[in-house]
Every structure is written in C-alpha cells, then in structure tokens.
C-alpha cells in the first residue's frame, strides 16, 4: 500500500527538531520511576553547582581579603564544620534518600505484567510471562506495554553484561550472566520510548537499541490479540514467493515464525516483524527497502552480528523475501 | 653595389599573392570556433531539500552510498555519487526526470530483475527525491 511519505516527514522530523528531549532523554520523564530519577538528578546538579559556587566564593575571599578579615577561615572550626561535617551530613542524606527511593520503586503494588528481557549480542529477546512464569508471547527489540500499569521487567543475559536503559521511563539496570535482576516501572502516557544498551558488550554495542511502546488499555488488548497468535499467512503473489525464498534459504534455522515450520531460536522471533517500528535492534526504520538491504548485507551494516549477509539471492528473490517479512504484521 | 632591379613579372606575382592572402583573411587557427547549440538541461521540478529529508527518513543509505548523508554507505545498490551526471538509471533506463520519477515510484515495473523494491513513494514524494538526486553532481 503506497504511503504518502510527504505527510509523515514533518512528523518524523519534529522529534529531531525538539532534540532528544521527547524520545530518549532522562530530562523528559514519562513515568513515576523516571520522574523520581530526574528529580534526584536535578537536585544533585543544582546542589553541586551551589556548593561549587560557595567554594569559589570562599577561595576568592581567601585571596582578596586582608589577613585580619580572613582569620576566621584559618581556624579549625571552619575547616571541620565546612570540610567534614557538611559533606558527611549532605552525602549521608543523599545516600539514604537514594537507597530508599530505589527500594520504594521496586516494591509496592504488584505488577500488572511481567516481561522477561534477555540481552543477546546485539539484540533483545522479549518474552511476556504469564502468572506461573510460562511464556505467553515471544518477540524481539520492541516491548509493548499498557499505560498507567506497573510492568516488571525480568532482566537476564547468557553471554556478556548488558544494561537495560529506557531513559524516559526509568534508570538503568544491568543484565549480568548468571543473575536475574528485576526492575519495575510504568509509563504515564502513550508513546514510543527509546532505550539503549548501557553497558559495553562488544563491537556492536552502539547499535543495540530498543523501543518501549506504551498503548492505552484497549489498544494494548488489540495488540495482544494479534501478536499472541500465529503469523499472518502470505497474501500477495510476491509474499507467497517470498515465503518460499524464506524456506529455501533456511531462515527458519535461526528465526521463528509461529504457525510455520520456522522455529529457530538463535535470532529474533519474526512472527510479527512487519509491525515493528525498527529493525536490527533499533538501527533502521522498518520498510520493505531496509528489510531487503538488511538481508542482503547484514554483515556490512552491523559487522560481526549473528546474521550472515545473504548476498547470493537474485533481485526478485530479495524483493520477495522483503515483501514476505513486511507482510508479517 | 648596384641593386639588381626586381623583374616586373616577380613584382606582379608577389602583388597577386598578397592580394589573395589579404582576401582569404587570417589563418584558420585564429578564427572563432563554430558554436554547436547544446541541448537544454532538463529540470526536475521538486523540492530537493524535502527530497533529502525523505532519503534520510526512508534510510535509502541502507543500500546506497549517498554523498552528503551521514551513515549512507550501503553496498546493495550502486553508489549515487554524481548520479545527476549519469546517462542511465540502473544501467538500462535513460536518466531523464520523467524516467527517474517513474523509477522511484515503482522500480520493478521498469526493470523486473532489479533488487530495488517499490518502497511506496507516491508521485509527489518521488519528484522531491528526484530533485535531490539531481543535485548529486
């Protein structure tokens, strides 16, 4: 279906014009967790500058005042009170407040939804868990959540240390091999919130991003109904040809497409890849063009990643498989 | 010593040759070259700045190397350096504004063997992208 890109371009450019403010900035919190982090952050920035100014003023006074007037700065009382007592009190207060805040954010109301996120070099496996811990839905690189409800993210990894960070919604929490970390946060309003891996994890760490998409409750239910189910069958002749290319080239050995014989678990689940906003862990927008480019030259675009470049397909084969993937909505 | 007078026949021949030389004009090398009328440059009527924004937003750089666009160093399609000067699109189709817009609108319709999909640009958007490509000299 042709898209009038002309209308979308101003909308797409608006976030760029606004800077990183709306999409991925800790200074634009969109959830209670991030609001607390931003508050503490601003407090420390402003407080830090205030103390810095105070120190500069004292240093200036020490330089310009005549010896008699600055005698009060040389005494032990001055040094002990401003140099020991003041920092100890302020830093201890900040420590207690910070620890209390982190604890309060991870307890309280039980979560409405539990999502397991597994950091893999260099993408994110996402599994929605039922109340018994069974996996209800598997996807990748994009986490769709309802607004206004606390979601618990169970963070794991099996290769190296990654870190899960969606600045607009919460602070960072590492994913450490052999350990399970959990973080809980909610999104106040619908929107797309970008995240990044925040712990160096190898050559393509810089291209390991994700999207958290917050939807109103009704929209989330609709999304769940569609995505928990199997893949949409190919509809157009090109998509049907593309499904055959997908089968012939062995894509199902690494990727799963529920409802077909493709059941690989090495790479991202592709059952509903056509409905995701971005591909290659948030590296490119998701269009039929970028899908074709990714399939044909994955190693050039993200060297060292787990997917080889399928650079022996003919032009029509490449277009067909890209159309098939685009159709997996 | 006494000068031998020039024979009358030699004088006459010299004057005739001089007259011919003057009538023929200066040597050919000093003349103005003949002006061959050039074909007028076809113009693409579209917004090149908007076209560039579309190229960035649609990530054409995933497949094409595009000068002036950061990160556009794809190897699946041909590089677009000096695209405006090239006589052919995809090695087969004349690179005129109308054909370029038709190509961007639906590449497989013009070349069934191409790997470039129909990315869904409508005619207006294709015209803006064509205007941007016309700036790649």
mmCIF file with all atom_site columns, C-alpha atoms in Angstrom, chain A residues 1-6 8-10 12-13 238 284-285 287-290 292-294 296-297 300-301 314-316 318-319 322, chain B residues 47 50 53-54 57-59 61-63 73-76 108 111-122 124-125 127-128:
data_model
loop_
_atom_site.group_PDB
_atom_site.id
_atom_site.type_symbol
_atom_site.label_atom_id
_atom_site.label_alt_id
_atom_site.label_comp_id
_atom_site.label_asym_id
_atom_site.label_entity_id
_atom_site.label_seq_id
_atom_site.pdbx_PDB_ins_code
_atom_site.Cartn_x
_atom_site.Cartn_y
_atom_site.Cartn_z
_atom_site.occupancy
_atom_site.B_iso_or_equiv
_atom_site.pdbx_formal_charge
_atom_site.auth_seq_id
_atom_site.auth_comp_id
_atom_site.auth_asym_id
_atom_site.auth_atom_id
_atom_site.pdbx_PDB_model_num
ATOM 1  C CA . UNK A 1 1   ? 0.000  0.000   0.000   1.00 0.00 ? 1   UNK A CA 1
ATOM 2  C CA . UNK A 1 2   ? 1.600  3.275   -1.019  1.00 0.00 ? 2   UNK A CA 1
ATOM 3  C CA . UNK A 1 3   ? 2.384  5.598   1.798   1.00 0.00 ? 3   UNK A CA 1
ATOM 4  C CA . UNK A 1 4   ? 2.300  9.338   1.428   1.00 0.00 ? 4   UNK A CA 1
ATOM 5  C CA . UNK A 1 5   ? 5.678  9.927   2.945   1.00 0.00 ? 5   UNK A CA 1
ATOM 6  C CA . UNK A 1 6   ? 5.335  13.642  2.412   1.00 0.00 ? 6   UNK A CA 1
ATOM 7  C CA . UNK A 1 8   ? 4.960  11.716  7.570   1.00 0.00 ? 8   UNK A CA 1
ATOM 8  C CA . UNK A 1 9   ? 8.188  13.616  7.079   1.00 0.00 ? 9   UNK A CA 1
ATOM 9  C CA . UNK A 1 10  ? 7.259  16.697  9.137   1.00 0.00 ? 10  UNK A CA 1
ATOM 10 C CA . UNK A 1 12  ? 9.166  12.378  11.738  1.00 0.00 ? 12  UNK A CA 1
ATOM 11 C CA . UNK A 1 13  ? 11.318 15.475  11.795  1.00 0.00 ? 13  UNK A CA 1
ATOM 12 C CA . UNK A 1 238 ? 5.137  -11.632 -4.089  1.00 0.00 ? 238 UNK A CA 1
ATOM 13 C CA . UNK A 1 284 ? 16.974 1.209   10.896  1.00 0.00 ? 284 UNK A CA 1
ATOM 14 C CA . UNK A 1 285 ? 13.353 2.127   10.201  1.00 0.00 ? 285 UNK A CA 1
ATOM 15 C CA . UNK A 1 287 ? 10.428 -0.658  5.500   1.00 0.00 ? 287 UNK A CA 1
ATOM 16 C CA . UNK A 1 288 ? 10.493 -3.135  2.650   1.00 0.00 ? 288 UNK A CA 1
ATOM 17 C CA . UNK A 1 289 ? 13.619 -1.358  1.394   1.00 0.00 ? 289 UNK A CA 1
ATOM 18 C CA . UNK A 1 290 ? 15.564 -1.601  4.645   1.00 0.00 ? 290 UNK A CA 1
ATOM 19 C CA . UNK A 1 292 ? 15.914 -6.079  1.688   1.00 0.00 ? 292 UNK A CA 1
ATOM 20 C CA . UNK A 1 293 ? 19.100 -4.165  2.434   1.00 0.00 ? 293 UNK A CA 1
ATOM 21 C CA . UNK A 1 294 ? 19.490 -5.886  5.802   1.00 0.00 ? 294 UNK A CA 1
ATOM 22 C CA . UNK A 1 296 ? 21.494 -8.769  1.602   1.00 0.00 ? 296 UNK A CA 1
ATOM 23 C CA . UNK A 1 297 ? 24.194 -7.007  3.603   1.00 0.00 ? 297 UNK A CA 1
ATOM 24 C CA . UNK A 1 300 ? 28.244 -4.762  6.198   1.00 0.00 ? 300 UNK A CA 1
ATOM 25 C CA . UNK A 1 301 ? 25.634 -2.874  8.224   1.00 0.00 ? 301 UNK A CA 1
ATOM 26 C CA . UNK A 1 314 ? 18.689 -12.585 -7.215  1.00 0.00 ? 314 UNK A CA 1
ATOM 27 C CA . UNK A 1 315 ? 16.995 -9.211  -7.222  1.00 0.00 ? 315 UNK A CA 1
ATOM 28 C CA . UNK A 1 316 ? 13.462 -10.644 -7.460  1.00 0.00 ? 316 UNK A CA 1
ATOM 29 C CA . UNK A 1 318 ? 15.424 -10.389 -2.376  1.00 0.00 ? 318 UNK A CA 1
ATOM 30 C CA . UNK A 1 319 ? 12.362 -8.246  -3.071  1.00 0.00 ? 319 UNK A CA 1
ATOM 31 C CA . UNK A 1 322 ? 11.457 -8.500  1.955   1.00 0.00 ? 322 UNK A CA 1
ATOM 32 C CA . UNK B 2 47  ? 11.817 20.291  -3.524  1.00 0.00 ? 47  UNK B CA 1
ATOM 33 C CA . UNK B 2 50  ? 12.462 17.845  1.211   1.00 0.00 ? 50  UNK B CA 1
ATOM 34 C CA . UNK B 2 53  ? 14.849 14.642  4.248   1.00 0.00 ? 53  UNK B CA 1
ATOM 35 C CA . UNK B 2 54  ? 12.858 11.776  2.746   1.00 0.00 ? 54  UNK B CA 1
ATOM 36 C CA . UNK B 2 57  ? 13.960 9.217   6.844   1.00 0.00 ? 57  UNK B CA 1
ATOM 37 C CA . UNK B 2 58  ? 13.471 6.266   4.488   1.00 0.00 ? 58  UNK B CA 1
ATOM 38 C CA . UNK B 2 59  ? 17.069 5.184   5.107   1.00 0.00 ? 59  UNK B CA 1
ATOM 39 C CA . UNK B 2 61  ? 21.533 4.723   2.715   1.00 0.00 ? 61  UNK B CA 1
ATOM 40 C CA . UNK B 2 62  ? 21.000 1.148   3.904   1.00 0.00 ? 62  UNK B CA 1
ATOM 41 C CA . UNK B 2 63  ? 21.526 0.077   0.282   1.00 0.00 ? 63  UNK B CA 1
ATOM 42 C CA . UNK B 2 73  ? 27.274 3.734   2.827   1.00 0.00 ? 73  UNK B CA 1
ATOM 43 C CA . UNK B 2 74  ? 25.216 0.779   1.676   1.00 0.00 ? 74  UNK B CA 1
ATOM 44 C CA . UNK B 2 75  ? 26.605 -1.764  -0.745  1.00 0.00 ? 75  UNK B CA 1
ATOM 45 C CA . UNK B 2 76  ? 23.459 -3.464  -2.037  1.00 0.00 ? 76  UNK B CA 1
ATOM 46 C CA . UNK B 2 108 ? 10.363 -3.413  -10.767 1.00 0.00 ? 108 UNK B CA 1
ATOM 47 C CA . UNK B 2 111 ? 13.274 -3.442  -14.592 1.00 0.00 ? 111 UNK B CA 1
ATOM 48 C CA . UNK B 2 112 ? 11.812 -6.764  -13.403 1.00 0.00 ? 112 UNK B CA 1
ATOM 49 C CA . UNK B 2 113 ? 15.272 -8.043  -12.461 1.00 0.00 ? 113 UNK B CA 1
ATOM 50 C CA . UNK B 2 114 ? 16.070 -5.216  -10.074 1.00 0.00 ? 114 UNK B CA 1
ATOM 51 C CA . UNK B 2 115 ? 16.579 -5.754  -6.359  1.00 0.00 ? 115 UNK B CA 1
ATOM 52 C CA . UNK B 2 116 ? 15.138 -2.331  -5.508  1.00 0.00 ? 116 UNK B CA 1
ATOM 53 C CA . UNK B 2 117 ? 11.596 -2.730  -4.183  1.00 0.00 ? 117 UNK B CA 1
ATOM 54 C CA . UNK B 2 118 ? 8.673  -0.400  -4.613  1.00 0.00 ? 118 UNK B CA 1
ATOM 55 C CA . UNK B 2 119 ? 9.159  1.413   -1.320  1.00 0.00 ? 119 UNK B CA 1
ATOM 56 C CA . UNK B 2 120 ? 5.799  3.137   -1.526  1.00 0.00 ? 120 UNK B CA 1
ATOM 57 C CA . UNK B 2 121 ? 6.766  6.659   -2.598  1.00 0.00 ? 121 UNK B CA 1
ATOM 58 C CA . UNK B 2 122 ? 3.904  8.472   -4.229  1.00 0.00 ? 122 UNK B CA 1
ATOM 59 C CA . UNK B 2 124 ? 4.938  13.899  -5.354  1.00 0.00 ? 124 UNK B CA 1
ATOM 60 C CA . UNK B 2 125 ? 7.449  12.356  -2.987  1.00 0.00 ? 125 UNK B CA 1
ATOM 61 C CA . UNK B 2 127 ? 9.533  14.064  -7.577  1.00 0.00 ? 127 UNK B CA 1
ATOM 62 C CA . UNK B 2 128 ? 11.133 15.602  -4.486  1.00 0.00 ? 128 UNK B CA 1
#
